[in-house]
JSON list of C-alpha atoms in Angstrom, two decimals:
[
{"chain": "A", "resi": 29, "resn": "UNK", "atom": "CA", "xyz": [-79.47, 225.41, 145.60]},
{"chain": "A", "resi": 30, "resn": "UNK", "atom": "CA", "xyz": [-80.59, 222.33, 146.02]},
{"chain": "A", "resi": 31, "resn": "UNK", "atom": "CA", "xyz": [-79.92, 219.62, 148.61]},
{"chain": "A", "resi": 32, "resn": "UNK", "atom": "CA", "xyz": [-77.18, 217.11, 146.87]},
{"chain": "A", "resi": 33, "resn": "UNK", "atom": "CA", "xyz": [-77.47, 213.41, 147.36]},
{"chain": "A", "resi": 34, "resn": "UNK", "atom": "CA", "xyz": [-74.99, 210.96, 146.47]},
{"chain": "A", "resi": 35, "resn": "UNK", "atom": "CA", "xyz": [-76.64, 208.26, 145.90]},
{"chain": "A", "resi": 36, "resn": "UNK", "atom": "CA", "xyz": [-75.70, 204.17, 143.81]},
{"chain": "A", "resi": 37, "resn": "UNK", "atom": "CA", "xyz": [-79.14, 202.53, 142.47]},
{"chain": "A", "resi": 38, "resn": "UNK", "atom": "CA", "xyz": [-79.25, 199.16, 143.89]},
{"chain": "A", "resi": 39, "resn": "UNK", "atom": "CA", "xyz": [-77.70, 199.82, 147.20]},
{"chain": "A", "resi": 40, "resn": "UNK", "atom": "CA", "xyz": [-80.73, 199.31, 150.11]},
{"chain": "A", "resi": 41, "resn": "UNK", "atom": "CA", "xyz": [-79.55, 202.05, 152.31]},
{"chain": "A", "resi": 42, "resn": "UNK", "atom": "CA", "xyz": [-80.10, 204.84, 149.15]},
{"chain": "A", "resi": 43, "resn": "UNK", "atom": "CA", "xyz": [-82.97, 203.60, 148.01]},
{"chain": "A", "resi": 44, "resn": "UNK", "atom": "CA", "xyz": [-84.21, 203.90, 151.28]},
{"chain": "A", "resi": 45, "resn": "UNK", "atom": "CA", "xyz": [-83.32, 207.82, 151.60]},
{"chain": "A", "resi": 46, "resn": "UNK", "atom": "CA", "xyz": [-84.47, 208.31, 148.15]},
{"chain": "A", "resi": 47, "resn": "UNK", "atom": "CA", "xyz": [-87.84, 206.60, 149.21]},
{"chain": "A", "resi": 48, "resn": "UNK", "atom": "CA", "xyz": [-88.18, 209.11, 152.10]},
{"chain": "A", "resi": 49, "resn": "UNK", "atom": "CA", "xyz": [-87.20, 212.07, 149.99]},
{"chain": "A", "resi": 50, "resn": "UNK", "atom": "CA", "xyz": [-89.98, 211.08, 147.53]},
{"chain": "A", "resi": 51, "resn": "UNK", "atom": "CA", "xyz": [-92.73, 210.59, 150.01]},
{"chain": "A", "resi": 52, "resn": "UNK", "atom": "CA", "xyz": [-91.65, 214.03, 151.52]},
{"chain": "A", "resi": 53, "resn": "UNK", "atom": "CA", "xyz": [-91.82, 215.68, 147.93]},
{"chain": "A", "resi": 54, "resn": "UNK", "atom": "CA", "xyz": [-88.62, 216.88, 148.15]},
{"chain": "A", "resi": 55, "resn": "UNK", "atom": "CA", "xyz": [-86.26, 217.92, 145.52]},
{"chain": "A", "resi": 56, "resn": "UNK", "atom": "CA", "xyz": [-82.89, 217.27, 145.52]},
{"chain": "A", "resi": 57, "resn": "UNK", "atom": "CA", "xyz": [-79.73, 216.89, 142.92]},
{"chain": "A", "resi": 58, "resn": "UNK", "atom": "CA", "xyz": [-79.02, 213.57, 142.74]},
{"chain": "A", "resi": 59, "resn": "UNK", "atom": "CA", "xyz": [-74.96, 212.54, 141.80]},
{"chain": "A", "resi": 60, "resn": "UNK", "atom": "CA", "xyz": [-75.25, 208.49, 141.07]},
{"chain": "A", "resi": 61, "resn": "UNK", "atom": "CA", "xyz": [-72.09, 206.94, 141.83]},
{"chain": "A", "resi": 62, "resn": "UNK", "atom": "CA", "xyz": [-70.23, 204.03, 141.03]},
{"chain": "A", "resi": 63, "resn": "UNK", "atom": "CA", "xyz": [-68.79, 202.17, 143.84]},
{"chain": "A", "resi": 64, "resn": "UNK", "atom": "CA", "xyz": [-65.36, 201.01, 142.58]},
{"chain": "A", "resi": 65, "resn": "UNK", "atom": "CA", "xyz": [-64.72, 204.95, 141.32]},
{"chain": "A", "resi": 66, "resn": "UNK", "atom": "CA", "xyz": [-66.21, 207.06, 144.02]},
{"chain": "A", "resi": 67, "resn": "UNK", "atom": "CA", "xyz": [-65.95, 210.74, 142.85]},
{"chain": "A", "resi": 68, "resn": "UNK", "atom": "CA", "xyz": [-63.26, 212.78, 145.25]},
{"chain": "A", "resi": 69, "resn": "UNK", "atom": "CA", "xyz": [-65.85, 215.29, 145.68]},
{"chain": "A", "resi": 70, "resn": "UNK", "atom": "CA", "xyz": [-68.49, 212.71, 147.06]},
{"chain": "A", "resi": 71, "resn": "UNK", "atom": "CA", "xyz": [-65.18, 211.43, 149.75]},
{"chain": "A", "resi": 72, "resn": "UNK", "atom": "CA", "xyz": [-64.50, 214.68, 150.30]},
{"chain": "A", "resi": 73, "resn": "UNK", "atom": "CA", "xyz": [-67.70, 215.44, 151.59]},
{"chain": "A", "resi": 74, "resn": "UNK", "atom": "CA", "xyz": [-67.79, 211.90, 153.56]},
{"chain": "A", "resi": 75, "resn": "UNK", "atom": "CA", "xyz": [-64.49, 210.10, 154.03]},
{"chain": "A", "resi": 76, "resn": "UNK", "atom": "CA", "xyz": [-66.39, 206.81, 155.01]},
{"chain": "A", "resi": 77, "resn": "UNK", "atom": "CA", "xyz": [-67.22, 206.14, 150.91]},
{"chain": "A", "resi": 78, "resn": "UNK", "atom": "CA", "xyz": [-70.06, 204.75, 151.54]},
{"chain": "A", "resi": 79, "resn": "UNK", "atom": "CA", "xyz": [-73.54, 205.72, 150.10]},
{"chain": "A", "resi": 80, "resn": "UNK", "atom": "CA", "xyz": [-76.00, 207.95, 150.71]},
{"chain": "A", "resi": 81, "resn": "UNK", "atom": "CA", "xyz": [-74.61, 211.29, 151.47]},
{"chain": "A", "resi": 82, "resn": "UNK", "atom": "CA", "xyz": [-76.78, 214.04, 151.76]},
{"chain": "A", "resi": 83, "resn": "UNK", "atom": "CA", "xyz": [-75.28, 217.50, 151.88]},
{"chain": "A", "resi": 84, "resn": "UNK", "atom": "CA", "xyz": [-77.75, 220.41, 152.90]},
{"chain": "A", "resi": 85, "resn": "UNK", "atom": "CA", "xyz": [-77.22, 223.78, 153.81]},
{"chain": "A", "resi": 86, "resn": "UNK", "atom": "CA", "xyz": [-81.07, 224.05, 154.78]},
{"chain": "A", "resi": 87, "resn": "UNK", "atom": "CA", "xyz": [-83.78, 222.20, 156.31]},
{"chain": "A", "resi": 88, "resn": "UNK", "atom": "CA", "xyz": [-83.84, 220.60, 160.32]},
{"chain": "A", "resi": 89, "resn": "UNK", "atom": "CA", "xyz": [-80.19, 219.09, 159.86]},
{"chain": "A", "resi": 90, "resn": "UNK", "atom": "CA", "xyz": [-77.90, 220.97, 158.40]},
{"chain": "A", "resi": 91, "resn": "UNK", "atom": "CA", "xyz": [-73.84, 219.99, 156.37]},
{"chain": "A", "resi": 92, "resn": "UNK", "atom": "CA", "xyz": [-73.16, 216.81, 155.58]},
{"chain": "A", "resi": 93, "resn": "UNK", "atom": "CA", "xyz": [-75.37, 213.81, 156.46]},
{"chain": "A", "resi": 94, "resn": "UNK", "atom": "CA", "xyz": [-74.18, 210.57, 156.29]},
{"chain": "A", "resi": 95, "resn": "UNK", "atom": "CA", "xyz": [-76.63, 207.81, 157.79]},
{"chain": "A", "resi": 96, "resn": "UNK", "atom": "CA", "xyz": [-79.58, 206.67, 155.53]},
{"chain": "A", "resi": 97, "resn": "UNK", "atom": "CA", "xyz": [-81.94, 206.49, 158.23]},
{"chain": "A", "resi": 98, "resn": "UNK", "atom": "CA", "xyz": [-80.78, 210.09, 159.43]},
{"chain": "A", "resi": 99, "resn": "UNK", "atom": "CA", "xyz": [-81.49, 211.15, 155.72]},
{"chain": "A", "resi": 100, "resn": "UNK", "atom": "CA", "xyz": [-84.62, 209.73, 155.83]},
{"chain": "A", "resi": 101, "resn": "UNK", "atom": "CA", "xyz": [-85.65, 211.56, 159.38]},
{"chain": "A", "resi": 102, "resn": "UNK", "atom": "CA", "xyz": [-84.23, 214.71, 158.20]},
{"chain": "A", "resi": 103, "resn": "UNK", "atom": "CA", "xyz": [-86.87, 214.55, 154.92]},
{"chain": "A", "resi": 104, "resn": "UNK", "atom": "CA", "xyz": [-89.79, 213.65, 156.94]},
{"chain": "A", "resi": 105, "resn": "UNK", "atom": "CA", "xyz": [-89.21, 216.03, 159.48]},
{"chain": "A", "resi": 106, "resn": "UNK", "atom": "CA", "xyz": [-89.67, 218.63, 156.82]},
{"chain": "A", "resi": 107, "resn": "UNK", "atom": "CA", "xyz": [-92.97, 217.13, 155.26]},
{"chain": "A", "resi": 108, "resn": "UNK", "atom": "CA", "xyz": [-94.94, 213.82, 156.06]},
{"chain": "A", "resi": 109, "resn": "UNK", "atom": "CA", "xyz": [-97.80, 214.17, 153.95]},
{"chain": "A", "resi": 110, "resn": "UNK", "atom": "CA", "xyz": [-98.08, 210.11, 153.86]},
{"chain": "A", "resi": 111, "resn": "UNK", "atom": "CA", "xyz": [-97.97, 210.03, 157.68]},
{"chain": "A", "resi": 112, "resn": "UNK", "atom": "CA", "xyz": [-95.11, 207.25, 157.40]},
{"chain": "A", "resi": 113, "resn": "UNK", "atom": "CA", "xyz": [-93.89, 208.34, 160.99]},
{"chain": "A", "resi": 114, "resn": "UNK", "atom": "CA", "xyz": [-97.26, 207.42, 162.04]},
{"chain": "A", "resi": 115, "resn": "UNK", "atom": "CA", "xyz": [-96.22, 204.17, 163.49]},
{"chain": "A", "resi": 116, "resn": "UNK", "atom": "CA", "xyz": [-96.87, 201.83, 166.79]},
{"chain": "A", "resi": 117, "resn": "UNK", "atom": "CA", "xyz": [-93.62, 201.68, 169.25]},
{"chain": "A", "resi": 118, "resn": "UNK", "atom": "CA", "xyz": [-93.09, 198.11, 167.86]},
{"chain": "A", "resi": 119, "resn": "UNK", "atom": "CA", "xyz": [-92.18, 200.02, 164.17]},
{"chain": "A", "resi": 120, "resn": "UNK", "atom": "CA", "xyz": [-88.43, 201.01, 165.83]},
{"chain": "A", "resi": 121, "resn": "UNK", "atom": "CA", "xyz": [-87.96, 197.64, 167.25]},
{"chain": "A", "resi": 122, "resn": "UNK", "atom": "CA", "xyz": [-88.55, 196.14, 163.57]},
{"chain": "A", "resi": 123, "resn": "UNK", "atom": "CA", "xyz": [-86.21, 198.51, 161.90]},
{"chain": "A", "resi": 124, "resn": "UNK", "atom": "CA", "xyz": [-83.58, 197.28, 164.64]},
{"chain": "A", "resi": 125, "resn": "UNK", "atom": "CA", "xyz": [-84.03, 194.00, 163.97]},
{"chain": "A", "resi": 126, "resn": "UNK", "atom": "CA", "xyz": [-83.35, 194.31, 159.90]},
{"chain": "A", "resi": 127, "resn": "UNK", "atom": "CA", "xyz": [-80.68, 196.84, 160.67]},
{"chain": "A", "resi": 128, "resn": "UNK", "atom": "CA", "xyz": [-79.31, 194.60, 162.94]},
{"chain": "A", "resi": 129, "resn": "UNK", "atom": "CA", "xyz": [-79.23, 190.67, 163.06]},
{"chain": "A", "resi": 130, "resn": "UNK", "atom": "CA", "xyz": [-81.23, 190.38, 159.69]},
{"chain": "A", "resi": 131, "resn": "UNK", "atom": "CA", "xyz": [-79.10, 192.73, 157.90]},
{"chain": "A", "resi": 132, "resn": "UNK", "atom": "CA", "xyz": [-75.75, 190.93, 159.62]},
{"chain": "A", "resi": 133, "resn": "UNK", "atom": "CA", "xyz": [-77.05, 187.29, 158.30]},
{"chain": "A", "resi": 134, "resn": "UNK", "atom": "CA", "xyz": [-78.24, 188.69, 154.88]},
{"chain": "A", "resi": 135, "resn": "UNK", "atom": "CA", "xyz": [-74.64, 189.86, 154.43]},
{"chain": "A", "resi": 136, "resn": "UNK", "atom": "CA", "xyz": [-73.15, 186.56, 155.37]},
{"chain": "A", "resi": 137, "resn": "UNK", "atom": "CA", "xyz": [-75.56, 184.82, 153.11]},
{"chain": "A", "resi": 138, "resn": "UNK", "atom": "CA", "xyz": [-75.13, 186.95, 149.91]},
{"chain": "A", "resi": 139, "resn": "UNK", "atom": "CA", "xyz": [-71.64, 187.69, 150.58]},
{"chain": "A", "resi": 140, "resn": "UNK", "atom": "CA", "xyz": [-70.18, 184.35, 151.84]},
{"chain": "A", "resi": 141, "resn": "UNK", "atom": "CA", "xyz": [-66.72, 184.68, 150.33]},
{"chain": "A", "resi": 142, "resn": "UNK", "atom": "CA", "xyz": [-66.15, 187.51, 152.11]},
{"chain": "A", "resi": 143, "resn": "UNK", "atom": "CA", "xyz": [-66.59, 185.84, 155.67]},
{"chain": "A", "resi": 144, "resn": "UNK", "atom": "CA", "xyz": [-64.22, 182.97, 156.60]},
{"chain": "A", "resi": 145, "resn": "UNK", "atom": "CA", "xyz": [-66.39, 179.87, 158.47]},
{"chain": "A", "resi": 146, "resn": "UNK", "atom": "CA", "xyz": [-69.71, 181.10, 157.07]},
{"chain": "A", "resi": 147, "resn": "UNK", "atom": "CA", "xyz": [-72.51, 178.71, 156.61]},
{"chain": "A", "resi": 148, "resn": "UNK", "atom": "CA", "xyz": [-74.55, 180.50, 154.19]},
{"chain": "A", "resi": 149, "resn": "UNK", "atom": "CA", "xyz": [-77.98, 178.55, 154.29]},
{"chain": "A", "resi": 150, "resn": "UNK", "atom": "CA", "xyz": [-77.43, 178.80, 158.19]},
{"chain": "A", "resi": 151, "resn": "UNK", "atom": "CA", "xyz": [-77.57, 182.67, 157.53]},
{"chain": "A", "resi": 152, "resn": "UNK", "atom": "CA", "xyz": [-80.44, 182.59, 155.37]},
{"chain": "A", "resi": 153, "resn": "UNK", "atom": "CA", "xyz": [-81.84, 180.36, 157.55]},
{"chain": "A", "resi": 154, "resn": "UNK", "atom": "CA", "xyz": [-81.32, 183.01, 160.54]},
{"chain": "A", "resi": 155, "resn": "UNK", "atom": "CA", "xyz": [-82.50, 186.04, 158.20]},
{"chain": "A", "resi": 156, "resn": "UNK", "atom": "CA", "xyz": [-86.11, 183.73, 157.16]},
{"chain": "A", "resi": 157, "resn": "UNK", "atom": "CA", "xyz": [-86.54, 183.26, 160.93]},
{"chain": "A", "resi": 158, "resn": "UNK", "atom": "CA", "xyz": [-86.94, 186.94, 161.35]},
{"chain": "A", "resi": 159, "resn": "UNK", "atom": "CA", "xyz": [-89.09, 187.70, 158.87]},
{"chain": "A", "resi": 160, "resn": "UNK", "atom": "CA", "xyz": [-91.56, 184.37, 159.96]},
{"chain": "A", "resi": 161, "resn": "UNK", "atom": "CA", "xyz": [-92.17, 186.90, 162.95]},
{"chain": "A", "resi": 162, "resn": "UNK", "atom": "CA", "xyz": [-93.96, 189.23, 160.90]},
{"chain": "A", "resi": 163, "resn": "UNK", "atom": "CA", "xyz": [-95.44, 186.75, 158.16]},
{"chain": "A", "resi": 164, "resn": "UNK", "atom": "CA", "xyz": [-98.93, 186.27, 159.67]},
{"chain": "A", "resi": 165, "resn": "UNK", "atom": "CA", "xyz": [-99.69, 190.36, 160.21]},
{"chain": "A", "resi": 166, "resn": "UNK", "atom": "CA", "xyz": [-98.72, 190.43, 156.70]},
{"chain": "A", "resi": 167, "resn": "UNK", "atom": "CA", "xyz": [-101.40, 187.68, 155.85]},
{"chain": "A", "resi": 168, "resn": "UNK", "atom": "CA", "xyz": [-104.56, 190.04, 157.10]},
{"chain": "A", "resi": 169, "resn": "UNK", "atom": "CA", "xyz": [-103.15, 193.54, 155.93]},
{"chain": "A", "resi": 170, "resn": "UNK", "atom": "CA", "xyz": [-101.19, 195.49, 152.67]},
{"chain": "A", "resi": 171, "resn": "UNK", "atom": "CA", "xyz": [-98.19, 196.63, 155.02]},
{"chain": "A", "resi": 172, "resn": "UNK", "atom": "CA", "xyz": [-96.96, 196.28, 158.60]},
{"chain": "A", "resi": 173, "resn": "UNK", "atom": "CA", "xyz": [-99.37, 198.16, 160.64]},
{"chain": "A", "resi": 174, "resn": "UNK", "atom": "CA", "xyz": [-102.51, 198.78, 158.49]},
{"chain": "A", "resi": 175, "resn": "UNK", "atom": "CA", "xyz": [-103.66, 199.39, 155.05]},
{"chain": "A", "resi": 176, "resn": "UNK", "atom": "CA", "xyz": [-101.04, 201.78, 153.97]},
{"chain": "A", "resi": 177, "resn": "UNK", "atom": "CA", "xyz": [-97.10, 201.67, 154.47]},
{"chain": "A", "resi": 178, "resn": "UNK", "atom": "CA", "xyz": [-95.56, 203.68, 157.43]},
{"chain": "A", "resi": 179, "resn": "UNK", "atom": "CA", "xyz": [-91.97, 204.28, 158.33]},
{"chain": "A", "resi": 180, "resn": "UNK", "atom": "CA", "xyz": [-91.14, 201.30, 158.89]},
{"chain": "A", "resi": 181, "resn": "UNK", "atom": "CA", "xyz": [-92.18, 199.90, 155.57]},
{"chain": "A", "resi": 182, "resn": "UNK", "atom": "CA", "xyz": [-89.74, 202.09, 154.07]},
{"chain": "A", "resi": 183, "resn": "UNK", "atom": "CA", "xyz": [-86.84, 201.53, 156.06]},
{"chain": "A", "resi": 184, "resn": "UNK", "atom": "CA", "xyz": [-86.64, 198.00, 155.80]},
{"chain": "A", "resi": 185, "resn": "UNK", "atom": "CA", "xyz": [-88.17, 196.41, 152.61]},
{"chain": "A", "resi": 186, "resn": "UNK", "atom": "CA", "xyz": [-85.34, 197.54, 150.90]},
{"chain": "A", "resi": 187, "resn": "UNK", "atom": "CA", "xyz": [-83.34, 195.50, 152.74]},
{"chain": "A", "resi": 188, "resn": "UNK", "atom": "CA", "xyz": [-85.83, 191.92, 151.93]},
{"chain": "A", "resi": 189, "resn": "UNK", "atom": "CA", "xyz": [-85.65, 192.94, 148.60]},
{"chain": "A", "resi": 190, "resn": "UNK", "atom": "CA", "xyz": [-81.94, 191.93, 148.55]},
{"chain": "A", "resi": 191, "resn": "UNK", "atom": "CA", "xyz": [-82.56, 189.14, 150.35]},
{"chain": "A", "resi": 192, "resn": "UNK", "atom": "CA", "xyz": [-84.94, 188.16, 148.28]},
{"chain": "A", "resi": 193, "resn": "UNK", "atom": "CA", "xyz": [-83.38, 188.59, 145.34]},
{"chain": "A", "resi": 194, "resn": "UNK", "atom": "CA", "xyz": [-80.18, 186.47, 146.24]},
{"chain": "A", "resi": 195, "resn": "UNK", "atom": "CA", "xyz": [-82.46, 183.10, 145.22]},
{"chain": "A", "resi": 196, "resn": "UNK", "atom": "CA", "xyz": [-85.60, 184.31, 143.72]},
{"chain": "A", "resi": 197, "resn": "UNK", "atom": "CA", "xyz": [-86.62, 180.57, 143.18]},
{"chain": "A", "resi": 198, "resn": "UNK", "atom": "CA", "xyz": [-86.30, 179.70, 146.70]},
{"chain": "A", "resi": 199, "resn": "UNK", "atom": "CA", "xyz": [-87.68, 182.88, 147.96]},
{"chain": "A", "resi": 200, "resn": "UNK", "atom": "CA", "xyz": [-90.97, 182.55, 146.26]},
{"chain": "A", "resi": 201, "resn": "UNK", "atom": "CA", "xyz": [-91.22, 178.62, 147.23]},
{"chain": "A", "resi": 202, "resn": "UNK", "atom": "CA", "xyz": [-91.01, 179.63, 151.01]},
{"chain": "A", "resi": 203, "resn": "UNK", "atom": "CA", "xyz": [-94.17, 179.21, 152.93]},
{"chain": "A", "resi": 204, "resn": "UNK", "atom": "CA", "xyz": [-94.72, 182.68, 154.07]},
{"chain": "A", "resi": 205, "resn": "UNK", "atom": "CA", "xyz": [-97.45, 184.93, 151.64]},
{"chain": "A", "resi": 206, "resn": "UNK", "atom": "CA", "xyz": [-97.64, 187.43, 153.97]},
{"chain": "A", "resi": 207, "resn": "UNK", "atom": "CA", "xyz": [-94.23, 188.20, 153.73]},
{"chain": "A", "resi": 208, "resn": "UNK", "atom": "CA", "xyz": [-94.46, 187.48, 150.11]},
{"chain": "A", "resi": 209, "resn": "UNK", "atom": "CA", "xyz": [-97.45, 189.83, 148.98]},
{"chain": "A", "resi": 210, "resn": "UNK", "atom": "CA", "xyz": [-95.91, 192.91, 151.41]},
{"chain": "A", "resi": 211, "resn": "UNK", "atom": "CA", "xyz": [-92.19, 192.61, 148.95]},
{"chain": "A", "resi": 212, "resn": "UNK", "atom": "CA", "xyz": [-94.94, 191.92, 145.83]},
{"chain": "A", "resi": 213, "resn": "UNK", "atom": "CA", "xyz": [-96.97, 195.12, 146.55]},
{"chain": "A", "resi": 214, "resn": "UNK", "atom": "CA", "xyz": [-94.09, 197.33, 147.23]},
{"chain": "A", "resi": 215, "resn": "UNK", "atom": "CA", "xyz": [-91.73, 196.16, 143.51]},
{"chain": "A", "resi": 216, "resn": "UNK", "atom": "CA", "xyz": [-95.13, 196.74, 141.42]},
{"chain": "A", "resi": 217, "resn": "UNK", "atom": "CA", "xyz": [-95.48, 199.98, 143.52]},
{"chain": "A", "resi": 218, "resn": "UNK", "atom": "CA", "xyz": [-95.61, 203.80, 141.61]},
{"chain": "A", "resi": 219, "resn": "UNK", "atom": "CA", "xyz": [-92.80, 204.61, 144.25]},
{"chain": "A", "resi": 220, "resn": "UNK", "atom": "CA", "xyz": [-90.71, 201.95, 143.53]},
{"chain": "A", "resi": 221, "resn": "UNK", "atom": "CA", "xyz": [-90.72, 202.71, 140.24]},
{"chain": "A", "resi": 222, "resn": "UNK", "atom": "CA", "xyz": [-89.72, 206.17, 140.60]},
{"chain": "A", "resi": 223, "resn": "UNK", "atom": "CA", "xyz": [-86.73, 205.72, 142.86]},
{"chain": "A", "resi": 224, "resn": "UNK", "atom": "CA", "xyz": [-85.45, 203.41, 140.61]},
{"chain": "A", "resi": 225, "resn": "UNK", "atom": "CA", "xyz": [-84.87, 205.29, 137.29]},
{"chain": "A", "resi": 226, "resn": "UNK", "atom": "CA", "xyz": [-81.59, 204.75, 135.73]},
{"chain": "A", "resi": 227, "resn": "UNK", "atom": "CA", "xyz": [-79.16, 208.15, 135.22]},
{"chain": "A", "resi": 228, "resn": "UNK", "atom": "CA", "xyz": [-75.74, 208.25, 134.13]},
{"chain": "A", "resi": 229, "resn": "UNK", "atom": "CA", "xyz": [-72.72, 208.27, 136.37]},
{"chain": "A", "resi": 230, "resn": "UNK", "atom": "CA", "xyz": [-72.19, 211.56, 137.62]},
{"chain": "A", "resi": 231, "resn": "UNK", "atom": "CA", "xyz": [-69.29, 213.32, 136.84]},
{"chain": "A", "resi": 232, "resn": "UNK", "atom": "CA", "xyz": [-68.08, 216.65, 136.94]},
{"chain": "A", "resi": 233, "resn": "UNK", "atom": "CA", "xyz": [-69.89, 219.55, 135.21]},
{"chain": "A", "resi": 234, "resn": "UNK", "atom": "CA", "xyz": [-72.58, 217.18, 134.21]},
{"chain": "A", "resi": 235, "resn": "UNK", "atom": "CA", "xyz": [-76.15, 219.51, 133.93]},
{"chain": "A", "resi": 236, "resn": "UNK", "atom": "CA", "xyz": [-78.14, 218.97, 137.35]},
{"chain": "A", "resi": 237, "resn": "UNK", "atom": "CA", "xyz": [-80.02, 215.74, 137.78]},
{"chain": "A", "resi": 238, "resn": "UNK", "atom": "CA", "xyz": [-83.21, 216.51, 139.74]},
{"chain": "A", "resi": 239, "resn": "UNK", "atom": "CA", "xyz": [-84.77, 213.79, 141.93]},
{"chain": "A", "resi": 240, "resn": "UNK", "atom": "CA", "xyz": [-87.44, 213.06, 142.07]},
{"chain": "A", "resi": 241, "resn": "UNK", "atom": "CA", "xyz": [-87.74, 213.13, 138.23]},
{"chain": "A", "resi": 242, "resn": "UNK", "atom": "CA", "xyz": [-92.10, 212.13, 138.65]},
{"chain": "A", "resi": 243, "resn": "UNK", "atom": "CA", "xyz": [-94.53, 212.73, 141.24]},
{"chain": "A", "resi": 244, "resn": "UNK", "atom": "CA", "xyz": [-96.20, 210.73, 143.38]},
{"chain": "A", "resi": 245, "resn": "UNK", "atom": "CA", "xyz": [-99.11, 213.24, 143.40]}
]
């Protein structure tokens, strides 16, 4: 059987494991969800609700996983034919910083209703200053750390594509190409493509839904 992955289409965190999973030409049955009617069997699996959850009974990690980035280690450690974990030390402390503060002001900027006191163009403001620090690499290469994308790509231009997408307008005004091109490159991308098909809710006794549906190769 097949590794299952619960997975919702738009959310960063899944398309990040599903990115992973493609790369590492996996195969796995793919359940999309909808958030506001999370299937029992999914929260049965992972109380937390939240997407993805990757249950495996084979592989380097084994049960229930629950952590994008953990799905995303557990794929690569099986195959890395791309060489995304191929990166410089400075790759982890990127993915901290977009898990961490840019991720916390992106949320506070797209969600503001949600936070009482929030100043959202403060939190844009905060989330813009972050990725200024890696706008002028991006000016004189395709992705972070050379000519083709590496972990670190993966696990956090998910994440800018949100941001992005909050004001499009304003996003492509900004003053930053580098920045702009990397987020360019990666939506006109064959693997972007791919991990965003659209299936059906899952529900169940619905026929298997294998994913990756195309190959990379």
């Amino acid at each position: 059987m097949r590794p299952i992955l619960y997975s919702f289409r738009r959310c960063p965190y899944a398309m990040r494991a599903r990115l992973a999973i493609a790369s590492a030409g996996l195969e796995v049955e793919l359940r999309e969800v909808v958030l506001r009617d999370k299937p029992q069997e999914m929260l049965a699996a992972s109380p937390k609700g939240t997407v993805p959850v990757l249950i495996t009974e084979s592989g380097v990690m084994t049960g229930v996983i629950e952590e994008s980035r953990e799905i995303m280690d557990w794929a690569l450690a099986q195959n890395d034919p791309e060489g995304l974990c191929d990166m410089p030390p400075e790759g982890e402390e990127w993915i901290a910083q977009i898990e961490g503060p840019f991720k916390v002001a992106l949320d506070r900027y797209k969600y503001e209703t949600r936070y009482e006191g929030v100043e959202p163009l403060a939190e844009r403001e905060a989330a813009a200053g972050i990725l200024r620090q890696v706008d002028s690499q991006l000016r004189e290469r395709l992705w972070l750390y050379g000519d083709r994308p590496s972990f670190a790509d993966l696990a956090t231009i998910t994440f800018v594509r949100q941001f992005a997408m909050v004001d499009r307008v304003w996003f492509d005004q900004e003053d930053w190409p580098g920045v702009q091109g990397w987020l360019a490159r990666f939506l006109a991308s064959e693997r972007f493509a791919q991990i965003m098909l659209k299936y059906e809710k899952w529900q169940p006794g619905d026929d298997p839904v294998v994913f990756p549906a195309i190959s990379l190769n």
